[in-house]
Amino acid sequence: MSTPIFKAAVILSAVLLAGCEGGIGELEGFNVTRSAPERIELPDGLVVSGTRGWCVDTRTTRVAGETSVVVLGSCAAIARNAFAPRPDVPGVVTVSVESEGGDVPPVDVLQNFLFSAPGRAALARDGSAQSVQILESRRDNDLLLVHVEDRSIRPVTGAASDYWRALFDFEGRFVTVSLTGMSASPIGAPEGFETLVAQVDRIRASNTR
């Protein structure tokens, strides 16, 4: 496995582990004066901002080391404020950013890797290629989008078995954006991809110099 692809596999695994550490809290004991952060600046200066209704969950976000993992959830749930904005789809968004200076694989190489057994293993929460099926993949210039069915462990109670992921290079950083919905309120494929693209556009716009 080449070095860029190996690093990509490690980062994908780190995202899955972060997603298993905990979920966004339920809306209990809400307080109309509370708010949640809508953006966070990483140590290397990159800003991760959520689209409307998505806020940073500081309890599960990790910004130390070579790879930062930012967890976004409903602003209303994180702030426990019933009047705070909510996203159009219920779920959790995870943004992973490798520190600047990494060797990012080309999109076609990355796509071929994800369809291989090692790539599917990197996408699986239990590390087994047999647990994962790539339902759909899309390419938009330098952006790779995949819709994945993962039949292994769920990241949080009530999470859906499928998730969406966007992978792209931003100024020498390997960035992934993942969306996991809830089994009680399934997200349609069009809405899943639209949510990912909107979040990618938001990250790019927040860092336009």
Short mmCIF file of N, CA and C in Angstrom, two decimals, residues 93-165:
data_model
loop_
_atom_site.label_atom_id
_atom_site.label_comp_id
_atom_site.label_asym_id
_atom_site.label_seq_id
_atom_site.Cartn_x
_atom_site.Cartn_y
_atom_site.Cartn_z
N VAL A 93 -22.59 15.15 11.73
CA VAL A 93 -21.58 15.39 10.70
C VAL A 93 -20.20 15.38 11.36
N THR A 94 -19.27 14.66 10.77
CA THR A 94 -17.91 14.59 11.28
C THR A 94 -16.95 15.10 10.22
N VAL A 95 -16.12 16.08 10.58
CA VAL A 95 -15.14 16.65 9.65
C VAL A 95 -13.75 16.29 10.15
N SER A 96 -12.98 15.60 9.32
CA SER A 96 -11.61 15.23 9.66
C SER A 96 -10.66 16.00 8.77
N VAL A 97 -9.62 16.59 9.38
CA VAL A 97 -8.65 17.40 8.63
C VAL A 97 -7.25 16.97 9.00
N GLU A 98 -6.48 16.53 8.01
CA GLU A 98 -5.08 16.22 8.24
C GLU A 98 -4.29 17.52 8.19
N SER A 99 -3.28 17.65 9.03
CA SER A 99 -2.48 18.86 9.07
C SER A 99 -1.85 19.13 7.71
N GLU A 100 -1.63 20.41 7.42
CA GLU A 100 -1.10 20.83 6.12
C GLU A 100 0.25 20.19 5.86
N GLY A 101 0.50 19.88 4.59
CA GLY A 101 1.77 19.28 4.23
C GLY A 101 1.68 17.81 3.93
N GLY A 102 0.46 17.24 4.04
CA GLY A 102 0.28 15.82 3.76
C GLY A 102 0.29 15.54 2.27
N ASP A 103 0.50 14.30 1.91
CA ASP A 103 0.49 13.86 0.52
C ASP A 103 -0.88 13.29 0.22
N VAL A 104 -1.74 14.07 -0.46
CA VAL A 104 -3.12 13.68 -0.69
C VAL A 104 -3.23 12.87 -1.98
N PRO A 105 -3.83 11.68 -1.93
CA PRO A 105 -3.96 10.87 -3.14
C PRO A 105 -4.89 11.55 -4.15
N PRO A 106 -4.63 11.40 -5.46
CA PRO A 106 -5.57 11.89 -6.48
C PRO A 106 -6.93 11.21 -6.31
N VAL A 107 -7.98 11.88 -6.79
CA VAL A 107 -9.33 11.37 -6.59
C VAL A 107 -9.52 9.99 -7.21
N ASP A 108 -9.00 9.78 -8.42
CA ASP A 108 -9.19 8.48 -9.06
C ASP A 108 -8.48 7.36 -8.30
N VAL A 109 -7.30 7.66 -7.76
CA VAL A 109 -6.57 6.67 -6.96
C VAL A 109 -7.34 6.37 -5.67
N LEU A 110 -7.86 7.41 -5.04
CA LEU A 110 -8.62 7.23 -3.80
C LEU A 110 -9.89 6.43 -4.04
N GLN A 111 -10.57 6.71 -5.15
CA GLN A 111 -11.80 5.98 -5.47
C GLN A 111 -11.52 4.50 -5.68
N ASN A 112 -10.47 4.20 -6.43
CA ASN A 112 -10.10 2.80 -6.66
C ASN A 112 -9.75 2.10 -5.35
N PHE A 113 -9.08 2.83 -4.46
CA PHE A 113 -8.71 2.26 -3.16
C PHE A 113 -9.94 1.91 -2.34
N LEU A 114 -10.92 2.81 -2.30
CA LEU A 114 -12.11 2.58 -1.47
C LEU A 114 -12.89 1.36 -1.94
N PHE A 115 -12.84 1.04 -3.22
CA PHE A 115 -13.57 -0.12 -3.73
C PHE A 115 -12.79 -1.42 -3.55
N SER A 116 -11.53 -1.31 -3.11
CA SER A 116 -10.74 -2.50 -2.84
C SER A 116 -11.05 -3.04 -1.45
N ALA A 117 -10.59 -4.26 -1.15
CA ALA A 117 -10.82 -4.84 0.17
C ALA A 117 -10.20 -3.99 1.29
N PRO A 118 -8.93 -3.53 1.15
CA PRO A 118 -8.37 -2.66 2.20
C PRO A 118 -9.15 -1.36 2.35
N GLY A 119 -9.65 -0.82 1.23
CA GLY A 119 -10.42 0.42 1.30
C GLY A 119 -11.73 0.24 2.02
N ARG A 120 -12.44 -0.85 1.72
CA ARG A 120 -13.70 -1.13 2.42
C ARG A 120 -13.45 -1.39 3.90
N ALA A 121 -12.32 -2.03 4.21
CA ALA A 121 -11.97 -2.26 5.61
C ALA A 121 -11.75 -0.93 6.33
N ALA A 122 -11.13 0.03 5.63
CA ALA A 122 -10.91 1.36 6.22
C ALA A 122 -12.21 2.10 6.45
N LEU A 123 -13.23 1.80 5.63
CA LEU A 123 -14.53 2.44 5.78
C LEU A 123 -15.39 1.78 6.86
N ALA A 124 -15.06 0.55 7.23
CA ALA A 124 -15.86 -0.21 8.19
C ALA A 124 -15.53 0.16 9.63
N ARG A 125 -16.54 0.25 10.45
CA ARG A 125 -16.31 0.57 11.86
C ARG A 125 -15.64 -0.57 12.60
N ASP A 126 -15.83 -1.80 12.12
CA ASP A 126 -15.17 -2.94 12.77
C ASP A 126 -13.91 -3.37 12.04
N GLY A 127 -13.52 -2.62 11.00
CA GLY A 127 -12.29 -2.92 10.28
C GLY A 127 -12.37 -4.10 9.33
N SER A 128 -13.58 -4.60 9.07
CA SER A 128 -13.76 -5.75 8.19
C SER A 128 -14.36 -5.32 6.86
N ALA A 129 -13.70 -5.68 5.77
CA ALA A 129 -14.19 -5.32 4.44
C ALA A 129 -15.56 -5.94 4.17
N GLN A 130 -15.83 -7.10 4.76
CA GLN A 130 -17.10 -7.79 4.54
C GLN A 130 -18.29 -7.05 5.14
N SER A 131 -18.02 -6.12 6.05
CA SER A 131 -19.10 -5.39 6.71
C SER A 131 -19.63 -4.23 5.87
N VAL A 132 -18.90 -3.88 4.82
CA VAL A 132 -19.19 -2.65 4.09
C VAL A 132 -19.58 -2.91 2.64
N GLN A 133 -20.58 -2.16 2.19
CA GLN A 133 -20.94 -2.12 0.77
C GLN A 133 -21.04 -0.66 0.35
N ILE A 134 -20.35 -0.30 -0.71
CA ILE A 134 -20.46 1.06 -1.24
C ILE A 134 -21.69 1.10 -2.15
N LEU A 135 -22.73 1.80 -1.71
CA LEU A 135 -23.99 1.84 -2.44
C LEU A 135 -23.92 2.72 -3.67
N GLU A 136 -23.17 3.82 -3.56
CA GLU A 136 -23.05 4.75 -4.68
C GLU A 136 -21.82 5.62 -4.48
N SER A 137 -21.19 5.98 -5.57
CA SER A 137 -20.08 6.93 -5.51
C SER A 137 -20.26 7.97 -6.60
N ARG A 138 -19.84 9.18 -6.30
CA ARG A 138 -19.93 10.28 -7.26
C ARG A 138 -18.62 11.06 -7.23
N ARG A 139 -18.29 11.67 -8.37
CA ARG A 139 -17.12 12.53 -8.46
C ARG A 139 -17.52 13.87 -9.01
N ASP A 140 -17.01 14.92 -8.39
CA ASP A 140 -17.26 16.28 -8.86
C ASP A 140 -15.93 17.01 -8.86
N ASN A 141 -15.24 16.96 -10.00
CA ASN A 141 -13.88 17.50 -10.12
C ASN A 141 -12.96 16.84 -9.10
N ASP A 142 -12.50 17.60 -8.10
CA ASP A 142 -11.57 17.04 -7.11
C ASP A 142 -12.28 16.53 -5.86
N LEU A 143 -13.60 16.38 -5.92
CA LEU A 143 -14.38 15.93 -4.76
C LEU A 143 -14.91 14.52 -5.01
N LEU A 144 -14.67 13.62 -4.06
CA LEU A 144 -15.19 12.25 -4.14
C LEU A 144 -16.27 12.08 -3.09
N LEU A 145 -17.42 11.55 -3.49
CA LEU A 145 -18.54 11.33 -2.59
C LEU A 145 -18.93 9.85 -2.62
N VAL A 146 -19.17 9.28 -1.45
CA VAL A 146 -19.60 7.88 -1.39
C VAL A 146 -20.76 7.73 -0.40
N HIS A 147 -21.65 6.79 -0.73
CA HIS A 147 -22.75 6.41 0.17
C HIS A 147 -22.47 4.97 0.56
N VAL A 148 -22.32 4.72 1.85
CA VAL A 148 -21.82 3.45 2.35
C VAL A 148 -22.83 2.78 3.28
N GLU A 149 -22.99 1.48 3.12
CA GLU A 149 -23.76 0.67 4.07
C GLU A 149 -22.77 -0.09 4.94
N ASP A 150 -22.84 0.13 6.25
CA ASP A 150 -21.93 -0.53 7.19
C ASP A 150 -22.76 -1.38 8.14
N ARG A 151 -22.64 -2.69 8.01
CA ARG A 151 -23.47 -3.61 8.79
C ARG A 151 -22.83 -4.00 10.13
N SER A 152 -21.74 -3.33 10.50
CA SER A 152 -21.09 -3.64 11.77
C SER A 152 -21.67 -2.78 12.88
N ILE A 153 -20.87 -2.42 13.86
CA ILE A 153 -21.35 -1.68 15.01
C ILE A 153 -21.83 -0.29 14.61
N ARG A 154 -22.81 0.23 15.34
CA ARG A 154 -23.32 1.57 15.10
C ARG A 154 -22.53 2.56 15.95
N PRO A 155 -22.25 3.78 15.44
CA PRO A 155 -21.46 4.75 16.20
C PRO A 155 -22.16 5.22 17.47
N VAL A 156 -23.48 5.37 17.41
CA VAL A 156 -24.27 5.78 18.57
C VAL A 156 -25.59 5.02 18.53
N THR A 157 -26.25 4.92 19.66
CA THR A 157 -27.54 4.25 19.72
C THR A 157 -28.54 4.95 18.81
N GLY A 158 -29.21 4.17 17.97
CA GLY A 158 -30.22 4.74 17.08
C GLY A 158 -29.68 5.22 15.76
N ALA A 159 -28.37 5.12 15.54
CA ALA A 159 -27.78 5.57 14.28
C ALA A 159 -28.18 4.64 13.14
N ALA A 160 -28.30 5.20 11.95
CA ALA A 160 -28.60 4.39 10.77
C ALA A 160 -27.38 3.56 10.39
N SER A 161 -27.61 2.51 9.62
CA SER A 161 -26.50 1.65 9.21
C SER A 161 -25.73 2.22 8.03
N ASP A 162 -26.31 3.19 7.33
CA ASP A 162 -25.61 3.78 6.19
C ASP A 162 -25.11 5.17 6.55
N TYR A 163 -24.10 5.61 5.80
CA TYR A 163 -23.60 6.97 5.98
C TYR A 163 -23.03 7.49 4.67
N TRP A 164 -22.81 8.80 4.61
CA TRP A 164 -22.26 9.45 3.43
C TRP A 164 -20.90 10.03 3.79
N ARG A 165 -20.00 10.07 2.80
CA ARG A 165 -18.69 10.66 3.07
C ARG A 165 -18.18 11.40 1.84
#
